């Protein structure tokens, strides 16, 4: 009891974000427990064993990573970002060439000895956002200079985007969008940003039509735009998700009563929101949506109150990344976008996704802790870029 009180005393940062973390973790445990029945059967284990030996461990590890990451002064992440980028780019290249092929995509690297797979794009998201926050802060004095600021900043964005997009286009597009938002906040000129967007569009078309997964991308887009012209195999995932939504009603079927978990591919990860709607209904769906919206609101408050540019950009980039990913996952589940492999942050089952999402939450809370400790009485004008580190 004394140890728990000591931990709680050292827990700092926005209390609303801590509450959101706990609530999303509980929703995750309940929904994954319900959605892993078919998966447990395939691996010849009980649902309880799958939950306890896989997902629950990662949830606990994730909360532990949040706690550790929030205790570290966020300024140290500026130095860490350089190391992460040095590791990330070769690792992404290795993944594109030699990565383990799972579900027709080379997104994973198999860790020797233990045999677990590691999705390198999760590391790349964290590395690029922290690196961009550092570079934009460092280059503020000559931010309009093409050679000094624009080229080195955009070089990192384009390289990471290209390497991720080769096998994971949806993640690459979202990361590119977050990068553009950071560039706008970081006062990069609109003209330069327009050039970047044009270049990104050309690269996107190249990957969509000539990349190794060109057929998959075109098939998914066609299935989304013209479902009536496709055979049932191509629209199977979207159709099963819609059935789950339609049968959920207002209050849902109740915890553990999903039927579509037996038909939906990956109901515990990519389509976990459909299971939430089926079991908890419209009320459950609205609860999850509100939690992510409140998260975004609380993060925006942290951004506007942070006295340092690096902290503001760091919190902004990570919060945009988490919320955009969340709404992309939910959009796919309700049929507002083509099928992708994007997990629901802090809810979907997945080891590397859970760990790196948790680190992102921890860094946001670290910025929040700094705001609470050093700037509680200092007012910052909303929308204004805070002072440079």
Short mmCIF file of C-alpha atoms in Angstrom, two decimals:
data_model
loop_
_atom_site.label_atom_id
_atom_site.label_comp_id
_atom_site.label_asym_id
_atom_site.label_seq_id
_atom_site.Cartn_x
_atom_site.Cartn_y
_atom_site.Cartn_z
CA UNK A 1 0.00 0.00 0.00
CA UNK A 2 2.87 2.38 0.86
CA UNK A 3 4.58 1.55 -2.48
CA UNK A 4 1.37 2.34 -4.41
CA UNK A 5 1.02 5.68 -2.60
CA UNK A 6 4.65 6.53 -3.41
CA UNK A 7 4.01 5.75 -7.12
CA UNK A 8 0.86 7.90 -7.11
CA UNK A 9 2.76 10.76 -5.47
CA UNK A 10 5.31 10.65 -8.30
CA UNK A 11 2.62 10.49 -11.00
CA UNK A 12 2.43 13.92 -12.59
CA UNK A 13 0.92 15.46 -15.69
CA UNK A 14 -2.62 16.02 -16.91
CA UNK A 15 -5.03 13.96 -14.78
CA UNK A 16 -7.58 13.80 -17.60
CA UNK A 17 -5.03 12.12 -19.87
CA UNK A 18 -4.20 9.61 -17.13
CA UNK A 19 -7.94 8.88 -16.79
CA UNK A 20 -8.26 8.40 -20.57
CA UNK A 21 -5.29 5.98 -20.52
CA UNK A 22 -6.91 3.88 -17.78
CA UNK A 23 -10.33 3.86 -19.48
CA UNK A 24 -8.93 2.93 -22.91
CA UNK A 25 -6.85 0.16 -21.31
CA UNK A 26 -9.94 -1.28 -19.60
CA UNK A 27 -11.92 -1.10 -22.84
CA UNK A 28 -9.02 -2.82 -24.58
CA UNK A 29 -8.86 -5.70 -22.08
CA UNK A 30 -12.63 -6.29 -22.20
CA UNK A 31 -12.91 -6.13 -25.99
CA UNK A 32 -9.79 -8.15 -26.78
CA UNK A 33 -10.96 -10.81 -24.31
CA UNK A 34 -14.20 -11.06 -26.26
CA UNK A 35 -12.66 -10.80 -29.75
CA UNK A 36 -9.89 -13.41 -29.48
CA UNK A 37 -12.07 -16.52 -29.40
CA UNK A 38 -11.33 -17.60 -32.99
CA UNK A 39 -7.66 -16.65 -32.66
CA UNK A 40 -7.37 -18.70 -29.46
CA UNK A 41 -8.91 -21.68 -31.23
CA UNK A 42 -6.42 -21.40 -34.11
CA UNK A 43 -3.41 -21.36 -31.78
CA UNK A 44 -4.95 -24.13 -29.64
CA UNK A 45 -5.18 -22.06 -26.44
CA UNK A 46 -7.96 -20.83 -24.19
CA UNK A 47 -9.08 -17.21 -24.52
CA UNK A 48 -7.94 -16.58 -20.94
CA UNK A 49 -4.47 -17.90 -21.71
CA UNK A 50 -4.17 -15.73 -24.82
CA UNK A 51 -5.26 -12.67 -22.84
CA UNK A 52 -3.00 -13.32 -19.86
CA UNK A 53 0.09 -14.42 -21.78
CA UNK A 54 -0.09 -11.86 -24.56
CA UNK A 55 -2.36 -8.83 -24.38
CA UNK A 56 -2.54 -8.22 -20.64
CA UNK A 57 1.24 -8.34 -20.36
CA UNK A 58 1.59 -5.68 -23.04
CA UNK A 59 -1.09 -3.50 -21.44
CA UNK A 60 0.76 -3.62 -18.11
CA UNK A 61 4.09 -3.03 -19.86
CA UNK A 62 2.51 -0.12 -21.71
CA UNK A 63 1.32 1.58 -18.54
CA UNK A 64 4.77 1.00 -17.08
CA UNK A 65 6.36 2.64 -20.15
CA UNK A 66 3.99 5.62 -19.80
CA UNK A 67 5.03 6.03 -16.18
CA UNK A 68 8.76 5.81 -16.95
CA UNK A 69 8.55 8.07 -20.03
CA UNK A 70 6.60 10.77 -18.17
CA UNK A 71 9.20 10.93 -15.39
CA UNK A 72 11.99 11.76 -17.87
CA UNK A 73 12.32 15.48 -18.63
CA UNK A 74 10.97 15.91 -22.15
CA UNK A 75 14.04 17.94 -23.17
CA UNK A 76 16.08 14.71 -23.17
CA UNK A 77 13.91 13.43 -26.02
CA UNK A 78 15.57 15.99 -28.32
CA UNK A 79 18.87 14.12 -28.00
CA UNK A 80 17.16 10.73 -28.07
CA UNK A 81 15.44 11.66 -31.36
CA UNK A 82 18.81 11.89 -33.14
CA UNK A 83 19.74 8.38 -32.01
CA UNK A 84 16.30 7.06 -33.00
CA UNK A 85 16.60 8.50 -36.51
CA UNK A 86 20.07 6.97 -36.95
CA UNK A 87 18.59 3.59 -35.99
CA UNK A 88 15.24 3.98 -37.79
CA UNK A 89 16.28 4.69 -41.39
CA UNK A 90 18.58 1.63 -41.81
CA UNK A 91 16.00 -0.48 -39.97
CA UNK A 92 13.21 0.63 -42.33
CA UNK A 93 15.42 -0.14 -45.32
CA UNK A 94 16.22 -3.57 -43.89
CA UNK A 95 12.50 -4.20 -43.30
CA UNK A 96 11.60 -3.25 -46.88
CA UNK A 97 14.19 -5.67 -48.29
CA UNK A 98 14.46 -8.49 -45.75
CA UNK A 99 11.43 -8.03 -43.47
CA UNK A 100 9.16 -10.89 -42.47
CA UNK A 101 6.19 -11.16 -44.84
CA UNK A 102 2.97 -11.30 -42.81
CA UNK A 103 -0.47 -10.77 -44.38
CA UNK A 104 1.20 -10.03 -47.76
CA UNK A 105 3.25 -7.12 -46.38
CA UNK A 106 6.88 -6.75 -45.33
CA UNK A 107 6.35 -4.55 -42.26
CA UNK A 108 7.97 -6.68 -39.58
CA UNK A 109 11.43 -7.66 -38.48
CA UNK A 110 11.83 -10.91 -36.61
CA UNK A 111 13.77 -10.50 -33.37
CA UNK A 112 16.46 -13.21 -33.07
CA UNK A 113 16.34 -15.82 -30.27
CA UNK A 114 12.88 -14.88 -28.90
CA UNK A 115 11.22 -15.14 -32.34
CA UNK A 116 8.82 -12.21 -31.85
CA UNK A 117 8.08 -9.82 -34.73
CA UNK A 118 8.68 -6.09 -34.49
CA UNK A 119 6.85 -3.53 -36.67
CA UNK A 120 9.46 -0.91 -37.54
CA UNK A 121 6.94 1.74 -38.67
CA UNK A 122 5.85 2.16 -35.02
CA UNK A 123 9.40 3.14 -34.09
CA UNK A 124 9.64 5.35 -37.19
CA UNK A 125 6.55 7.37 -36.23
CA UNK A 126 7.96 8.18 -32.81
CA UNK A 127 11.44 8.88 -34.19
CA UNK A 128 10.29 11.21 -36.98
CA UNK A 129 7.89 13.26 -34.85
CA UNK A 130 10.43 13.83 -32.07
CA UNK A 131 13.15 14.60 -34.63
CA UNK A 132 10.92 17.09 -36.48
CA UNK A 133 10.04 18.83 -33.21
CA UNK A 134 13.75 19.16 -32.45
CA UNK A 135 14.71 20.40 -35.92
CA UNK A 136 11.86 22.91 -36.17
CA UNK A 137 12.83 24.31 -32.77
CA UNK A 138 16.52 24.45 -33.62
CA UNK A 139 15.97 26.15 -37.00
CA UNK A 140 13.44 28.79 -35.92
CA UNK A 141 15.87 31.69 -36.40
CA UNK A 142 16.33 30.85 -40.09
CA UNK A 143 13.18 28.82 -40.65
CA UNK A 144 12.49 30.42 -44.06
CA UNK A 145 15.96 29.53 -45.39
CA UNK A 146 15.67 26.71 -47.92
CA UNK A 147 19.22 25.37 -47.54
CA UNK A 148 19.57 25.75 -43.77
CA UNK A 149 16.09 24.66 -42.65
CA UNK A 150 13.80 23.35 -45.37
CA UNK A 151 16.10 20.80 -47.03
CA UNK A 152 17.35 19.01 -43.87
CA UNK A 153 13.87 18.98 -42.33
CA UNK A 154 12.08 17.71 -45.43
CA UNK A 155 14.87 15.28 -46.27
CA UNK A 156 14.10 13.27 -43.14
CA UNK A 157 10.33 13.39 -43.79
CA UNK A 158 10.62 12.21 -47.41
CA UNK A 159 13.07 9.40 -46.67
CA UNK A 160 10.96 7.97 -43.82
CA UNK A 161 7.73 8.41 -45.82
CA UNK A 162 9.14 6.56 -48.84
CA UNK A 163 10.55 3.67 -46.80
CA UNK A 164 7.32 3.15 -44.82
CA UNK A 165 4.99 3.64 -47.81
CA UNK A 166 6.67 0.84 -49.74
CA UNK A 167 4.90 -1.71 -47.52
CA UNK A 168 2.56 0.30 -45.26
CA UNK A 169 0.93 3.09 -47.25
CA UNK A 170 -1.80 4.01 -44.77
CA UNK A 171 0.68 4.59 -41.92
CA UNK A 172 2.98 6.56 -44.24
CA UNK A 173 0.14 8.86 -45.39
CA UNK A 174 -0.94 9.57 -41.81
CA UNK A 175 2.65 10.25 -40.73
CA UNK A 176 3.12 12.57 -43.72
CA UNK A 177 -0.06 14.43 -42.74
CA UNK A 178 1.16 14.85 -39.15
CA UNK A 179 4.50 16.10 -40.49
CA UNK A 180 2.75 18.74 -42.62
CA UNK A 181 0.75 19.91 -39.59
CA UNK A 182 3.99 20.24 -37.61
CA UNK A 183 5.59 22.21 -40.45
CA UNK A 184 2.65 24.63 -40.41
CA UNK A 185 2.89 25.06 -36.64
CA UNK A 186 6.67 25.40 -36.97
CA UNK A 187 6.27 28.37 -39.37
CA UNK A 188 7.59 26.74 -42.54
CA UNK A 189 6.28 28.84 -45.45
CA UNK A 190 3.09 27.73 -47.22
CA UNK A 191 4.92 27.85 -50.56
CA UNK A 192 7.52 25.37 -49.34
CA UNK A 193 4.83 23.15 -47.80
CA UNK A 194 2.95 23.18 -51.13
CA UNK A 195 6.09 21.96 -52.90
CA UNK A 196 6.41 19.16 -50.36
CA UNK A 197 2.77 18.15 -50.80
CA UNK A 198 3.17 18.09 -54.59
CA UNK A 199 6.29 15.95 -54.28
CA UNK A 200 4.52 13.66 -51.80
CA UNK A 201 1.60 13.24 -54.21
CA UNK A 202 3.95 12.21 -57.04
CA UNK A 203 5.72 9.72 -54.76
CA UNK A 204 2.34 8.41 -53.59
CA UNK A 205 1.15 7.80 -57.16
CA UNK A 206 4.40 6.01 -57.97
CA UNK A 207 4.01 3.66 -55.00
CA UNK A 208 0.30 3.05 -55.60
CA UNK A 209 0.76 2.14 -59.27
CA UNK A 210 4.28 0.71 -59.37
CA UNK A 211 5.04 -0.41 -55.79
CA UNK A 212 5.18 -4.06 -54.65
CA UNK A 213 1.63 -3.83 -53.22
CA UNK A 214 0.15 -1.82 -56.11
CA UNK A 215 -2.45 -4.51 -56.81
CA UNK A 216 -3.58 -4.59 -53.17
CA UNK A 217 -3.90 -0.80 -52.94
CA UNK A 218 -5.89 -0.49 -56.17
CA UNK A 219 -8.13 -3.40 -55.18
CA UNK A 220 -8.92 -1.84 -51.79
CA UNK A 221 -9.70 1.57 -53.28
CA UNK A 222 -11.91 0.02 -55.97
CA UNK A 223 -13.71 -2.07 -53.36
CA UNK A 224 -14.37 1.08 -51.31
CA UNK A 225 -15.50 3.27 -54.23
CA UNK A 226 -17.43 0.60 -56.16
CA UNK A 227 -18.45 -2.19 -53.76
CA UNK A 228 -21.36 -3.20 -56.00
CA UNK A 229 -18.93 -4.16 -58.80
CA UNK A 230 -16.73 -6.36 -56.60
CA UNK A 231 -17.10 -10.00 -55.71
CA UNK A 232 -17.85 -10.87 -52.09
CA UNK A 233 -14.26 -11.92 -51.36
CA UNK A 234 -12.92 -8.40 -51.96
CA UNK A 235 -15.54 -6.70 -49.76
CA UNK A 236 -15.69 -9.45 -47.13
CA UNK A 237 -13.98 -7.50 -44.32
CA UNK A 238 -16.03 -4.35 -44.89
CA UNK A 239 -19.27 -6.34 -45.16
CA UNK A 240 -18.69 -8.23 -41.90
CA UNK A 241 -17.81 -4.97 -40.14
CA UNK A 242 -21.04 -3.36 -41.35
CA UNK A 243 -23.02 -6.35 -40.05
CA UNK A 244 -21.42 -5.86 -36.63
CA UNK A 245 -22.38 -2.16 -36.68
CA UNK A 246 -25.92 -2.83 -37.83
CA UNK A 247 -26.63 -5.43 -35.15
CA UNK A 248 -25.15 -3.41 -32.28
CA UNK A 249 -28.05 -1.00 -31.97
CA UNK A 250 -28.06 1.66 -29.26
CA UNK A 251 -27.02 -0.46 -26.28
CA UNK A 252 -25.27 -3.36 -28.01
CA UNK A 253 -25.53 -7.11 -27.50
CA UNK A 254 -23.59 -6.98 -24.25
CA UNK A 255 -20.00 -7.86 -23.33
CA UNK A 256 -18.85 -11.17 -24.82
CA UNK A 257 -21.90 -11.58 -27.07
CA UNK A 258 -20.37 -10.63 -30.41
CA UNK A 259 -21.07 -12.97 -33.32
CA UNK A 260 -19.03 -11.15 -35.97
CA UNK A 261 -15.82 -11.87 -34.06
CA UNK A 262 -16.13 -15.34 -35.62
CA UNK A 263 -16.19 -13.93 -39.15
CA UNK A 264 -14.18 -10.70 -39.10
CA UNK A 265 -10.47 -11.06 -39.90
CA UNK A 266 -8.44 -9.50 -37.07
CA UNK A 267 -11.41 -8.45 -34.88
CA UNK A 268 -8.98 -7.86 -31.98
CA UNK A 269 -6.82 -5.34 -33.90
CA UNK A 270 -7.80 -3.72 -37.22
CA UNK A 271 -11.57 -4.07 -36.69
CA UNK A 272 -11.80 -3.88 -32.92
CA UNK A 273 -14.02 -0.79 -33.12
CA UNK A 274 -16.66 -2.86 -34.96
CA UNK A 275 -16.66 -5.34 -32.05
CA UNK A 276 -17.00 -2.45 -29.57
CA UNK A 277 -20.06 -1.17 -31.48
CA UNK A 278 -21.58 -4.65 -31.73
CA UNK A 279 -21.21 -5.41 -28.02
CA UNK A 280 -21.65 -1.94 -26.50
CA UNK A 281 -23.75 -0.26 -29.17
CA UNK A 282 -23.92 3.40 -30.07
CA UNK A 283 -23.21 4.36 -26.46
CA UNK A 284 -19.99 2.38 -26.43
CA UNK A 285 -18.92 3.88 -29.77
CA UNK A 286 -19.63 7.41 -28.59
CA UNK A 287 -17.70 6.77 -25.37
CA UNK A 288 -14.57 5.78 -27.33
CA UNK A 289 -14.93 8.74 -29.74
CA UNK A 290 -15.37 11.20 -26.86
CA UNK A 291 -12.29 9.81 -25.09
CA UNK A 292 -10.10 10.51 -28.13
CA UNK A 293 -11.64 13.96 -28.62
CA UNK A 294 -11.01 14.83 -24.97
CA UNK A 295 -7.45 13.55 -25.39
CA UNK A 296 -6.95 15.90 -28.34
CA UNK A 297 -8.45 18.82 -26.41
CA UNK A 298 -6.24 18.23 -23.37
CA UNK A 299 -3.17 17.93 -25.59
CA UNK A 300 -4.00 21.19 -27.37
CA UNK A 301 -4.16 22.84 -23.93
CA UNK A 302 -0.71 21.48 -23.17
CA UNK A 303 0.59 22.83 -26.50
CA UNK A 304 -0.77 26.33 -25.91
CA UNK A 305 0.51 26.45 -22.32
CA UNK A 306 4.01 25.08 -22.95
CA UNK A 307 6.65 27.83 -22.54
CA UNK A 308 9.11 26.05 -24.84
CA UNK A 309 8.80 25.47 -28.59
CA UNK A 310 10.19 21.93 -28.43
CA UNK A 311 7.66 20.86 -25.81
CA UNK A 312 4.78 22.43 -27.75
CA UNK A 313 5.78 20.84 -31.06
CA UNK A 314 6.45 17.48 -29.41
CA UNK A 315 3.03 17.36 -27.72
CA UNK A 316 1.30 18.60 -30.88
CA UNK A 317 2.94 16.04 -33.17
CA UNK A 318 2.34 13.05 -30.90
CA UNK A 319 -1.27 14.01 -30.09
CA UNK A 320 -2.09 14.56 -33.78
CA UNK A 321 -0.53 11.19 -34.60
CA UNK A 322 -2.56 9.35 -31.95
CA UNK A 323 -5.92 10.96 -32.73
CA UNK A 324 -5.57 10.81 -36.53
CA UNK A 325 -4.70 7.12 -36.25
CA UNK A 326 -7.67 6.52 -33.94
CA UNK A 327 -10.18 8.17 -36.25
CA UNK A 328 -8.65 6.46 -39.31
CA UNK A 329 -9.20 3.08 -37.64
CA UNK A 330 -12.78 3.96 -36.71
CA UNK A 331 -13.48 5.38 -40.18
CA UNK A 332 -12.44 2.08 -41.78
CA UNK A 333 -14.62 0.10 -39.37
CA UNK A 334 -17.75 2.15 -40.21
CA UNK A 335 -17.09 2.15 -43.96
CA UNK A 336 -15.84 5.72 -44.38
CA UNK A 337 -12.49 4.64 -45.81
CA UNK A 338 -10.81 1.72 -47.62
CA UNK A 339 -9.56 -1.18 -45.52
CA UNK A 340 -6.17 -0.56 -43.88
CA UNK A 341 -4.06 -2.24 -41.22
CA UNK A 342 -4.10 0.67 -38.76
CA UNK A 343 -4.72 -0.32 -35.09
CA UNK A 344 -6.81 1.66 -32.60
CA UNK A 345 -4.26 3.29 -30.26
CA UNK A 346 -4.10 1.76 -26.78
CA UNK A 347 -7.10 -0.50 -27.58
CA UNK A 348 -6.11 -2.93 -30.36
CA UNK A 349 -4.07 -6.00 -29.52
CA UNK A 350 -0.49 -5.67 -30.73
CA UNK A 351 2.86 -5.64 -28.97
CA UNK A 352 4.95 -2.98 -30.72
CA UNK A 353 1.92 -0.77 -31.34
CA UNK A 354 0.99 -0.86 -27.66
CA UNK A 355 4.55 -0.14 -26.47
CA UNK A 356 5.27 2.80 -28.80
CA UNK A 357 1.79 4.25 -28.31
CA UNK A 358 2.42 4.14 -24.58
CA UNK A 359 5.78 5.90 -24.97
CA UNK A 360 4.03 8.62 -26.98
CA UNK A 361 1.50 9.09 -24.17
CA UNK A 362 4.35 9.20 -21.67
CA UNK A 363 6.17 11.94 -23.60
CA UNK A 364 2.98 14.04 -23.80
CA UNK A 365 2.56 13.66 -20.04
CA UNK A 366 6.21 14.64 -19.56
CA UNK A 367 5.51 17.94 -21.36
CA UNK A 368 2.35 18.34 -19.27
CA UNK A 369 4.35 17.73 -16.08
CA UNK A 370 6.79 20.46 -17.07
CA UNK A 371 3.90 22.86 -17.72
CA UNK A 372 2.44 22.11 -14.30
CA UNK A 373 5.73 22.49 -12.45
CA UNK A 374 7.22 25.55 -14.15
CA UNK A 375 4.45 27.45 -15.87
CA UNK A 376 1.35 27.07 -13.72
CA UNK A 377 0.97 30.83 -13.38
CA UNK A 378 2.19 31.75 -16.84
CA UNK A 379 -0.34 32.52 -19.55
CA UNK A 380 0.45 31.89 -23.19
CA UNK A 381 -1.65 33.32 -26.01
CA UNK A 382 -3.57 30.55 -27.80
CA UNK A 383 -2.17 29.86 -31.26
CA UNK A 384 1.14 31.62 -30.59
CA UNK A 385 4.41 29.68 -30.99
CA UNK A 386 6.03 29.59 -27.50
CA UNK A 387 9.59 30.76 -26.88
CA UNK A 388 12.42 28.79 -28.41
CA UNK A 389 14.44 26.38 -26.28
#
